[in-house]
GROMACS .gro file of C-alpha atoms in nm:
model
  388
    1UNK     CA    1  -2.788  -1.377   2.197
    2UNK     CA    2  -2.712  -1.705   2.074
    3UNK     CA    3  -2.530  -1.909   1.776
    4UNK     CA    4  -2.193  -1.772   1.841
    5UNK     CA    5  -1.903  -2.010   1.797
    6UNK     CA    6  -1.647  -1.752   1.821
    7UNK     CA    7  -1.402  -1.827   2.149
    8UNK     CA    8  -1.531  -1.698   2.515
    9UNK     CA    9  -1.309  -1.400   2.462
   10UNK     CA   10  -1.438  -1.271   2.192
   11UNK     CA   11  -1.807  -1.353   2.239
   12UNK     CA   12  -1.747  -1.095   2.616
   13UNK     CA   13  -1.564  -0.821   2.384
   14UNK     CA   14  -1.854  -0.863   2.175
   15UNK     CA   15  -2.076  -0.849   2.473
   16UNK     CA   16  -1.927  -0.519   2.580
   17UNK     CA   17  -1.995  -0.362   2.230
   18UNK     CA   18  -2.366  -0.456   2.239
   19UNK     CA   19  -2.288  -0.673   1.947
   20UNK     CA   20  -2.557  -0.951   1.886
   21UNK     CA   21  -2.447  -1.061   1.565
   22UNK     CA   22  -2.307  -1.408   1.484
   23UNK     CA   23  -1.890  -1.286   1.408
   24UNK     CA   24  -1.877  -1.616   1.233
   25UNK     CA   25  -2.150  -1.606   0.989
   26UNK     CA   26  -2.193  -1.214   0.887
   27UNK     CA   27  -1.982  -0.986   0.749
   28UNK     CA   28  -1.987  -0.586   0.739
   29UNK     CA   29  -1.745  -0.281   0.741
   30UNK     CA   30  -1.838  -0.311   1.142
   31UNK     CA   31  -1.620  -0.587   1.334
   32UNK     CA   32  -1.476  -0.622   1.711
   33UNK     CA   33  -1.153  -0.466   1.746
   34UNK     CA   34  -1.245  -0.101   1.644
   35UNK     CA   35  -1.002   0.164   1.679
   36UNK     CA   36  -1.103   0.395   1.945
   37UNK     CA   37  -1.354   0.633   1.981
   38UNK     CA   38  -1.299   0.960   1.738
   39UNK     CA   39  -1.077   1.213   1.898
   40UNK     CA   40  -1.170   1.474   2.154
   41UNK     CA   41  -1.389   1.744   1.948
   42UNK     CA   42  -1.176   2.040   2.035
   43UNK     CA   43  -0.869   1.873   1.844
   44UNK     CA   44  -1.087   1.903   1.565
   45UNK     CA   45  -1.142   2.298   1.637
   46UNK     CA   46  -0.747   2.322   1.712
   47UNK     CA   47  -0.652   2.110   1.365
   48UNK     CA   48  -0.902   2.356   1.211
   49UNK     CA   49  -0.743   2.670   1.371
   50UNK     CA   50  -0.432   2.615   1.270
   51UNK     CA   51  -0.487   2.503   0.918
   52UNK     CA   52  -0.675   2.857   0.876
   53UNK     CA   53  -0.360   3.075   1.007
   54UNK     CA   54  -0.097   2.859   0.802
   55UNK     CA   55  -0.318   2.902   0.470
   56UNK     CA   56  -0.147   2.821   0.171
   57UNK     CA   57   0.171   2.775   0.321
   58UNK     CA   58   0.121   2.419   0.407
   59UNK     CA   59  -0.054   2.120   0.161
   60UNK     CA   60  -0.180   1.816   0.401
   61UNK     CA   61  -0.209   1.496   0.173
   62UNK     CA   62  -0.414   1.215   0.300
   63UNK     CA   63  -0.385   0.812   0.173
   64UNK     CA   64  -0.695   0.658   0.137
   65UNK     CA   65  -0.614   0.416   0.453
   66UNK     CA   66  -0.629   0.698   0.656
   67UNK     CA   67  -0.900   0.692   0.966
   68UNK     CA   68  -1.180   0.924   0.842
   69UNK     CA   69  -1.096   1.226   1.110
   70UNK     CA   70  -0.770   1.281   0.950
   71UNK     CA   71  -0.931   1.255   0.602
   72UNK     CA   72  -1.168   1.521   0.645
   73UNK     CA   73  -0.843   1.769   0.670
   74UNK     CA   74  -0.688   1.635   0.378
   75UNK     CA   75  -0.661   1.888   0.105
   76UNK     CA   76  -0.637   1.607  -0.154
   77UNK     CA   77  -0.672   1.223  -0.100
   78UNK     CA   78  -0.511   0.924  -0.288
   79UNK     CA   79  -0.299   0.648  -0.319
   80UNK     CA   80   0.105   0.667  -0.252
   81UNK     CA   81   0.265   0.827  -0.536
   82UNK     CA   82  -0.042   1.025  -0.646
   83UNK     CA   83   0.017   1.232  -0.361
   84UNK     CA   84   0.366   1.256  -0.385
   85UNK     CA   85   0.293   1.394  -0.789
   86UNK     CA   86   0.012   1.670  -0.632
   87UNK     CA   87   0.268   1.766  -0.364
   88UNK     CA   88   0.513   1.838  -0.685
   89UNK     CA   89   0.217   2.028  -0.857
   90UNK     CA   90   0.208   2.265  -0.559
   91UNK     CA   91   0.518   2.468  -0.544
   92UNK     CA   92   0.376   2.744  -0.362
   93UNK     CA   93   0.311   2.519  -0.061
   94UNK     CA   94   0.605   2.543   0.177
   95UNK     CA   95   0.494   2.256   0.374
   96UNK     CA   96   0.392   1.920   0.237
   97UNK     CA   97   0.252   1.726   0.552
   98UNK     CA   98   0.190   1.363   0.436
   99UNK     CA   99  -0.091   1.181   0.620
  100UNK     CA  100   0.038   0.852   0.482
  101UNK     CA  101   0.370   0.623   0.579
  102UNK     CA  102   0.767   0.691   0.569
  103UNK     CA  103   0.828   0.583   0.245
  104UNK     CA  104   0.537   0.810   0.087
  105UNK     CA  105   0.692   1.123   0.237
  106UNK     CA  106   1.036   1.056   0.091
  107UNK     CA  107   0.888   1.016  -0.249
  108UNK     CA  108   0.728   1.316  -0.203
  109UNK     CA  109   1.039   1.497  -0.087
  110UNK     CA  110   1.203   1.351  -0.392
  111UNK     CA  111   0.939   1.498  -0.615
  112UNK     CA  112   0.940   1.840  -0.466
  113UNK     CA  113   1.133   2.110  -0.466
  114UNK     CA  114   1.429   2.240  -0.225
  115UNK     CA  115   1.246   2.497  -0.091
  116UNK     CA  116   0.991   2.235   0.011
  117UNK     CA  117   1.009   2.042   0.347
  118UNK     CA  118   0.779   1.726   0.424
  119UNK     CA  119   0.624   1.607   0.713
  120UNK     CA  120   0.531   1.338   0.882
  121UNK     CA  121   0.323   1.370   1.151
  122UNK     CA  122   0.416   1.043   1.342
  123UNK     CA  123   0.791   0.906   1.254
  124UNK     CA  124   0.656   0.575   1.385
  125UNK     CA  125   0.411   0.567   1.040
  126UNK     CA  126   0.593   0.272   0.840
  127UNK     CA  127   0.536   0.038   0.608
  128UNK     CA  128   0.609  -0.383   0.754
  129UNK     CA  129   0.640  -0.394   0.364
  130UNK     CA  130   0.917  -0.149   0.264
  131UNK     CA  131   1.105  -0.284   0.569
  132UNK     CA  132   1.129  -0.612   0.452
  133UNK     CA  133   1.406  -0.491   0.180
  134UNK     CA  134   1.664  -0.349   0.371
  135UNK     CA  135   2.000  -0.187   0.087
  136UNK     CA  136   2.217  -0.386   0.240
  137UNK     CA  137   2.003  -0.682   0.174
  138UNK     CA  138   1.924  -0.619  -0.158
  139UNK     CA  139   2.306  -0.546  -0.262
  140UNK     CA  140   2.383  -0.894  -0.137
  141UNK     CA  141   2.143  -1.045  -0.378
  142UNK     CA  142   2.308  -0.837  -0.638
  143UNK     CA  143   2.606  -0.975  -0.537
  144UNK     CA  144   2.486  -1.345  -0.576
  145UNK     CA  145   2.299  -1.240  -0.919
  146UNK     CA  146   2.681  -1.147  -1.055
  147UNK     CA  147   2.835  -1.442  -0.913
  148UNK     CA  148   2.584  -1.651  -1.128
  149UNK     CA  149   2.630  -1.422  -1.429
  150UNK     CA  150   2.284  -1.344  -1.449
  151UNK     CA  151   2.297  -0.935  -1.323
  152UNK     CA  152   2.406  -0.813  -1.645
  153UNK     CA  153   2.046  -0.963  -1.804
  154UNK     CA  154   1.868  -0.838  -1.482
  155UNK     CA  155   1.612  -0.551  -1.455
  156UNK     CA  156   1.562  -0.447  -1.111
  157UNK     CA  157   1.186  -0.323  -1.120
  158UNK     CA  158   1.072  -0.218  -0.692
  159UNK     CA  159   0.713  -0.144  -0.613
  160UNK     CA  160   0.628   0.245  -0.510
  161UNK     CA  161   0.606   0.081  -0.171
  162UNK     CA  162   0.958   0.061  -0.098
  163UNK     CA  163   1.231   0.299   0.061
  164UNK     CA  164   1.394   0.580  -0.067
  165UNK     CA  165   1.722   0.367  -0.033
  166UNK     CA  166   1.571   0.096  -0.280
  167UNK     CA  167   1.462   0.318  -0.535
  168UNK     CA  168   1.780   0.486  -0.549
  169UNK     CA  169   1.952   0.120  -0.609
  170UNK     CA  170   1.702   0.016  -0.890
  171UNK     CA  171   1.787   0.332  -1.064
  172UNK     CA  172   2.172   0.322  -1.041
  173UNK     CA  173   2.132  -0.029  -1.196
  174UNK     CA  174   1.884   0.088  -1.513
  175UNK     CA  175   1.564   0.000  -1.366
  176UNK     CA  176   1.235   0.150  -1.279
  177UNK     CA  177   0.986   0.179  -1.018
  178UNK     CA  178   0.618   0.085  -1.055
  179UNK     CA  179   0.255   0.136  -0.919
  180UNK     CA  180  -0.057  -0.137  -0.895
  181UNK     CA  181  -0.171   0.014  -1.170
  182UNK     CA  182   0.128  -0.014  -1.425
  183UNK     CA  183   0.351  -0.316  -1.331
  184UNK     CA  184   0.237  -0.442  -1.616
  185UNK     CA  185   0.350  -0.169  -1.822
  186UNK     CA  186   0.717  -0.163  -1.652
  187UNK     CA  187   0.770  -0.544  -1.623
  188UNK     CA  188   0.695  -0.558  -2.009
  189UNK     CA  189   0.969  -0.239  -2.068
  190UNK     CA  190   1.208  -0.440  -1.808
  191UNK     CA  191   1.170  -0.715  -2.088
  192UNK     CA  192   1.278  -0.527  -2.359
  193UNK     CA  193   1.576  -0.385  -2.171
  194UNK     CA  194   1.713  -0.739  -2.027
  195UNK     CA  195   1.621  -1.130  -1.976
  196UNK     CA  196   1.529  -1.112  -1.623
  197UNK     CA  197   1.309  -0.915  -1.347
  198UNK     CA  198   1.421  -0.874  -1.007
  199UNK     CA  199   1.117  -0.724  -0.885
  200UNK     CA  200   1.113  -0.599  -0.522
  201UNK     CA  201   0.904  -0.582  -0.201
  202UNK     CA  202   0.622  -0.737  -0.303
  203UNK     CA  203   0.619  -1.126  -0.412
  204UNK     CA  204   0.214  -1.112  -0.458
  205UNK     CA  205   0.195  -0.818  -0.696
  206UNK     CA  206   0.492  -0.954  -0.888
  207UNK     CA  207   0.366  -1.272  -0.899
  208UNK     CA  208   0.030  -1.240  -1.007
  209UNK     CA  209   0.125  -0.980  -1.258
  210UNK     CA  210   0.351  -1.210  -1.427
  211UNK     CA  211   0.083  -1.454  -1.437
  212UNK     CA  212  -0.252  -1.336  -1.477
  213UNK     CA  213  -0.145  -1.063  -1.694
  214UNK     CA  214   0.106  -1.123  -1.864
  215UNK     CA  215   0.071  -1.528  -1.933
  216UNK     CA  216   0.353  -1.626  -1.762
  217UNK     CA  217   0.340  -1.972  -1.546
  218UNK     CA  218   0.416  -2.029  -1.199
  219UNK     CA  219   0.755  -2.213  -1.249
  220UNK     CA  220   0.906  -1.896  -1.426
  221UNK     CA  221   0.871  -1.735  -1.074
  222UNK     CA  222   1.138  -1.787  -0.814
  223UNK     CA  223   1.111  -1.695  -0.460
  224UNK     CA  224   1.472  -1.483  -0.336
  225UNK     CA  225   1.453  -1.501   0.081
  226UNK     CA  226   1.671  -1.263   0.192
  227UNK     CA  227   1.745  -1.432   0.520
  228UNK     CA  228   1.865  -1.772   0.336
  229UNK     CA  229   2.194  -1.816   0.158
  230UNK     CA  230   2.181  -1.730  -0.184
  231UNK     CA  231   1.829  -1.624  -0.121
  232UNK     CA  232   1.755  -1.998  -0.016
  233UNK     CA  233   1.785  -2.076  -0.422
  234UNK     CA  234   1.966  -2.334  -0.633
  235UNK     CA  235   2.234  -2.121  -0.888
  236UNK     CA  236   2.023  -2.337  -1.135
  237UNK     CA  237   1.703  -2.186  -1.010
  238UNK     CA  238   1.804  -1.838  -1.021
  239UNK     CA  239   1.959  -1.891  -1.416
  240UNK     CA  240   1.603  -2.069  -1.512
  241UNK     CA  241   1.387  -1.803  -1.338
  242UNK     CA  242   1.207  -1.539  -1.549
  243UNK     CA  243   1.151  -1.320  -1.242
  244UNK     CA  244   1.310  -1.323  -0.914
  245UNK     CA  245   1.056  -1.201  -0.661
  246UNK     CA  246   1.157  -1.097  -0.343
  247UNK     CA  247   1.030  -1.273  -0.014
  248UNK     CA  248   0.809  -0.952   0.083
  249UNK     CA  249   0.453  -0.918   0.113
  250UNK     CA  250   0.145  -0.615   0.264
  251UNK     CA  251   0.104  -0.755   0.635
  252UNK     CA  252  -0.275  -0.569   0.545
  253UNK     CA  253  -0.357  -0.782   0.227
  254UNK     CA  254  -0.168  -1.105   0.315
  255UNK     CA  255  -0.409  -1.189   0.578
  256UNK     CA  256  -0.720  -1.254   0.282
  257UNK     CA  257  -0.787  -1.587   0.230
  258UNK     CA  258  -0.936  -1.838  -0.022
  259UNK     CA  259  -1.169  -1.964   0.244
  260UNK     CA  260  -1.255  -1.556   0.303
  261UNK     CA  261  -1.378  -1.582  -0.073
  262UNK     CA  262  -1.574  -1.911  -0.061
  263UNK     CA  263  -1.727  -1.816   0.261
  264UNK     CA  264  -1.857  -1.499   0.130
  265UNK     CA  265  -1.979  -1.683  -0.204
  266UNK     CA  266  -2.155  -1.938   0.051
  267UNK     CA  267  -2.301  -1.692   0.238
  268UNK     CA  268  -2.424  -1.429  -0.082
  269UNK     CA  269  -2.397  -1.586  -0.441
  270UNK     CA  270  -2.464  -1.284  -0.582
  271UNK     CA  271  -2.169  -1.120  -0.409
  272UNK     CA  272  -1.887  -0.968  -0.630
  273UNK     CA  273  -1.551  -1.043  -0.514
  274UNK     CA  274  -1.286  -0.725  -0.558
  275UNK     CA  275  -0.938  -0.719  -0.432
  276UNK     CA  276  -0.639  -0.531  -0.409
  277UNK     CA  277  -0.315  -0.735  -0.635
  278UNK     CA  278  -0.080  -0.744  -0.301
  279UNK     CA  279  -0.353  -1.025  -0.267
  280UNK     CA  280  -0.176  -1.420  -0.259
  281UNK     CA  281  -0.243  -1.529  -0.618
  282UNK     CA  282  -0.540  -1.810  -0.506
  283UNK     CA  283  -0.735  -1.461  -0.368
  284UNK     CA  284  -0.662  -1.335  -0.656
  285UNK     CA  285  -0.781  -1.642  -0.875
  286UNK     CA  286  -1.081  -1.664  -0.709
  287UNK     CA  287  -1.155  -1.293  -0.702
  288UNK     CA  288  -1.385  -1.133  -0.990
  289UNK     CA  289  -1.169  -0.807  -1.008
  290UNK     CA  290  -0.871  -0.695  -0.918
  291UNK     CA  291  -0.713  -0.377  -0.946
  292UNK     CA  292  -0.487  -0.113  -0.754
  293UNK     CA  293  -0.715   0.123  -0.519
  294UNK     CA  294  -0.787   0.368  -0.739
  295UNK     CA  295  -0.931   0.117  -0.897
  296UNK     CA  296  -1.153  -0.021  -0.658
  297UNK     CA  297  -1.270   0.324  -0.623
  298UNK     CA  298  -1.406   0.336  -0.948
  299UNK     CA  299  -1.515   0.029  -0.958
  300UNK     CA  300  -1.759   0.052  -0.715
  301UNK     CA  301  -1.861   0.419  -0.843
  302UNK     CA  302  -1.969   0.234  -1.137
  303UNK     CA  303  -2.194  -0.018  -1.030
  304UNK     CA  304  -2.476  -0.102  -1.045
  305UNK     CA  305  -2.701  -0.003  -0.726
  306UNK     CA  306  -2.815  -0.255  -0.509
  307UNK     CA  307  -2.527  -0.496  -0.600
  308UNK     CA  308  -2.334  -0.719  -0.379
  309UNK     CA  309  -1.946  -0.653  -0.343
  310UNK     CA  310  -1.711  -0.796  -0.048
  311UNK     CA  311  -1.353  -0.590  -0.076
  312UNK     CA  312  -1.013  -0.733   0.003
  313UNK     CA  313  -0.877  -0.394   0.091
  314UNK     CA  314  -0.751  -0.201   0.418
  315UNK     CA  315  -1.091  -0.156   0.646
  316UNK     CA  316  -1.091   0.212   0.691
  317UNK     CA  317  -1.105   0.237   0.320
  318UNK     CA  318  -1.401   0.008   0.291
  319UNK     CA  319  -1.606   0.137   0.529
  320UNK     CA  320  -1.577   0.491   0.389
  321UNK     CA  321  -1.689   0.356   0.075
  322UNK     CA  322  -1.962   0.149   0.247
  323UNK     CA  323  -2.024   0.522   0.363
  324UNK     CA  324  -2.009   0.689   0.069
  325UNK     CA  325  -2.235   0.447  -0.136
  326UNK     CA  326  -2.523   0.346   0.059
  327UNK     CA  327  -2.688   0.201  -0.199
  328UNK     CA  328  -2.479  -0.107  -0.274
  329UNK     CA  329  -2.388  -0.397   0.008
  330UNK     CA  330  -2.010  -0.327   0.032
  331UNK     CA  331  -1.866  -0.558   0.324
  332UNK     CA  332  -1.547  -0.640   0.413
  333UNK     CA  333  -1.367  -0.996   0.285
  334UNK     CA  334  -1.262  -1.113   0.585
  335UNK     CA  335  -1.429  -1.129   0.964
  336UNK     CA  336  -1.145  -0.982   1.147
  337UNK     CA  337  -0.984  -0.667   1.153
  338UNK     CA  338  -0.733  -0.565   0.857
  339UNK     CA  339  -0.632  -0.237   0.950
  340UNK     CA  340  -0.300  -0.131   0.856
  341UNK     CA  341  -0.147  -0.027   1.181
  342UNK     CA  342   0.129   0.154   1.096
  343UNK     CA  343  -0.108   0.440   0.853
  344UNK     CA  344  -0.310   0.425   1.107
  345UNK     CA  345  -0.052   0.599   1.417
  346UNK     CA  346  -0.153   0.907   1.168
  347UNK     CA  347  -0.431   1.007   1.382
  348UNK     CA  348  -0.560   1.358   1.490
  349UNK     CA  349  -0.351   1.428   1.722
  350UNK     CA  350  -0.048   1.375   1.579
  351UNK     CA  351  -0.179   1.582   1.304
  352UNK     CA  352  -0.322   1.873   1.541
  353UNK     CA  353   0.078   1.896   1.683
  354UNK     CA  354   0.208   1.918   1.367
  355UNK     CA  355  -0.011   2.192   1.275
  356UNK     CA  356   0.042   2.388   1.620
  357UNK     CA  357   0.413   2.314   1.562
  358UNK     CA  358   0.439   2.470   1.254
  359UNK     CA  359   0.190   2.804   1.339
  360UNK     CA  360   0.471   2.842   1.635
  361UNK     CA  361   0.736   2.841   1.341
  362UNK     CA  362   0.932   2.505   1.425
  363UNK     CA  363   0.926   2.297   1.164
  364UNK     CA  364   0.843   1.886   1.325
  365UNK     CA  365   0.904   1.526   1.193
  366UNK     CA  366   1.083   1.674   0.835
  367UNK     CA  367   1.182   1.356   0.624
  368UNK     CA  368   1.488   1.409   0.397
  369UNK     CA  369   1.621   1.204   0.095
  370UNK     CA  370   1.989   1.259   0.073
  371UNK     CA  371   2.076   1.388  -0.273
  372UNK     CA  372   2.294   1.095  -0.412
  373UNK     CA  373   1.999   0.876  -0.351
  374UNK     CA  374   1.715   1.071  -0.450
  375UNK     CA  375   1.877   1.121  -0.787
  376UNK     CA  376   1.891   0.765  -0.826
  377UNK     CA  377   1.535   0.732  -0.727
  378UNK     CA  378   1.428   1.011  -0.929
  379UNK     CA  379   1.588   0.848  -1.283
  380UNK     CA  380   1.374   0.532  -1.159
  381UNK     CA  381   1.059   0.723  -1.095
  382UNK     CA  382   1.084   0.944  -1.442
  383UNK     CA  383   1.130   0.586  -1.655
  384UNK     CA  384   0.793   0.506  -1.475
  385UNK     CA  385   0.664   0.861  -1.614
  386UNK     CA  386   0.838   0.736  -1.949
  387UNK     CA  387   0.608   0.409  -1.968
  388UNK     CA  388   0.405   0.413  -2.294
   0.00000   0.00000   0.00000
């Protein structure tokens, strides 16, 4: 084995693997720092098992970033509030168990009905995004939006990727939530109801929704840190500002960068460059599409076989699709591992106990939206259902 210029560490976990590719200079769905080996088969007999004696009386939903052996017992797979909408459509189901994070199950608890519980197999399964806008944070930046006099004018617009706790305080102030496929849609209706967006978790997908779709420029996008006085902004800044994105970003699709694109361009011209919009804007500039998962999805359904795409996405989504469509190079943007960690403590068997829990009749892990707030957060999920 020679030409690798990776350090000694990681040329002896390579090693180990049987790996004799160069890490530096190749790129695949395969890369050191795998999860672990697939579960113990008979957790896969159990999970089975159980699902058969609970029937119809329980609905799993599994994200896309799920690992592949919790997939395959998903009885319908998408993205965050797609699930949360088919758990609504099935009222018959008793139990909703969400293969997903925290904040997906209280959306979905939102969206069902009382005689409905949800659960989440692992309460460890959370999102570093959602956490990075706490309520009490957010009220404080409320507070210093209506001590510059800018509130009144100010639509608070949060990405589906945020708490229960956050939704419920952009909908007692008139706003709306929105998805990675229609922030366009609800930052142009947050125009027509005030001046300004304050648009929360997620600084990328504000950010290069305001400017690559809508035509906005940089400079009409401030920055609010919630850790920093006054969000670490000028009063002047925060009156000038178009949009006032909060300091939060996907710990998953932060970690892509420009040099992951020219690299890849280097080392296939051909290559077609698709990322996810939590993406920093100069991944995004560089990229040739970008779009929400769902998107990605079709994209690559649609094309052509035998082309070249690297993916700025969570891993165990591209290498199912790498899977799935073995006759197109799909590889992954970057060299090192982008799993997101917290989806991934969803594994099988957390899901197998939840299942045995529930064929015993105890009822595990059940997240609950208090009703004050989930009425809040459901008058900011049905304007997103409004959107034209």
């Amino acid at each position: 084995m020679t030409g690798f210029n990776e350090p000694a560490s990681t040329q002896t976990a390579l090693l180990l693997l049987g790996r004799g590719t160069d890490s530096g200079s190749e790129r695949g769905v395969d890369c050191p720092g795998e999860l672990p080996a697939p579960s113990d088969p008979d957790l896969v007999e159990r999970a089975r098992a159980a699902k058969e004696k609970l029937g119809g009386n329980v609905f799993i939903l599994g994200h896309h970033y799920q690992r592949d052996e919790v997939i395959q017992f998903a009885d319908v797979t998408g993205d965050s509030f797609k699930l949360a909408q088919q758990a609504a459509a099935r009222p018959d189901a008793e139990y909703i168990l969400f293969c997903g994070v925290h904040f997906m199950a209280e959306s979905a608890d939102i969206l069902t009905g009382d005689h409905q519980q949800v659960i989440l197999p692992d309460l460890a399964a959370g999102c570093s995004m959602a956490d990075m806008a706490t309520a009490s944070q957010v009220e404080q930046c409320w507070e210093d939006l209506k001590r510059v006099g800018i509130a009144d004018v100010t639509v608070p617009v949060t990405y589906m990727n945020s708490t229960a706790a956050i939704k419920g305080f952009v909908g007692r102030e008139g706003g709306l939530v929105c998805t990675s496929s229609n922030a366009e849609r609800a930052l142009r209706w947050a125009y027509d109801q005030g001046e300004k967006v304050l648009f929360l978790p997620d600084q990328h997908l504000g950010r290069n929704t305001m400017v690559r779709e809508m035509g906005y420029s940089l400079e009409d996008c401030v920055l609010y840190n919630p850790h920093k006085p006054n969000g670490g902004l000028t009063d002047e800044e925060l009156r000038n500002a178009k949009i006032i994105l909060w300091k939060g970003h996907c710990s998953v699709h932060g970690r892509f960068t420009l040099e992951c694109v020219e690299e890849m361009r280097r080392l296939d011209p051909e290559v077609n460059i698709l990322v996810h919009p939590e993406c920093k804007h100069e991944v995004v500039e560089a990229a040739d599409y970008v779009g929400s998962t769902e998107y990605i999805i079709k994209k690559l359904e649609a094309a052509e076989p035998g082309s070249s795409w690297a993916i700025g996405t969570e891993l165990n989504l591209v290498r199912r699709l790498a899977n799935q469509f073995p006759d197109k190079k799909i590889s992954f943007l970057d060299k090192t591992v982008c799993y997101c960690s917290t989806m991934n403590r969803i594994d099988l068997p957390h899901l197998v106990w939840a299942l045995e829990e529930l064929v015993a009749g105890r009822v595990p892990n059940t997240i609950t939206v208090d009703a004050e707030t989930a009425g809040y957060a459901r008058e900011a999920l049905d304007r997103m259902l409004a959107l034209p």
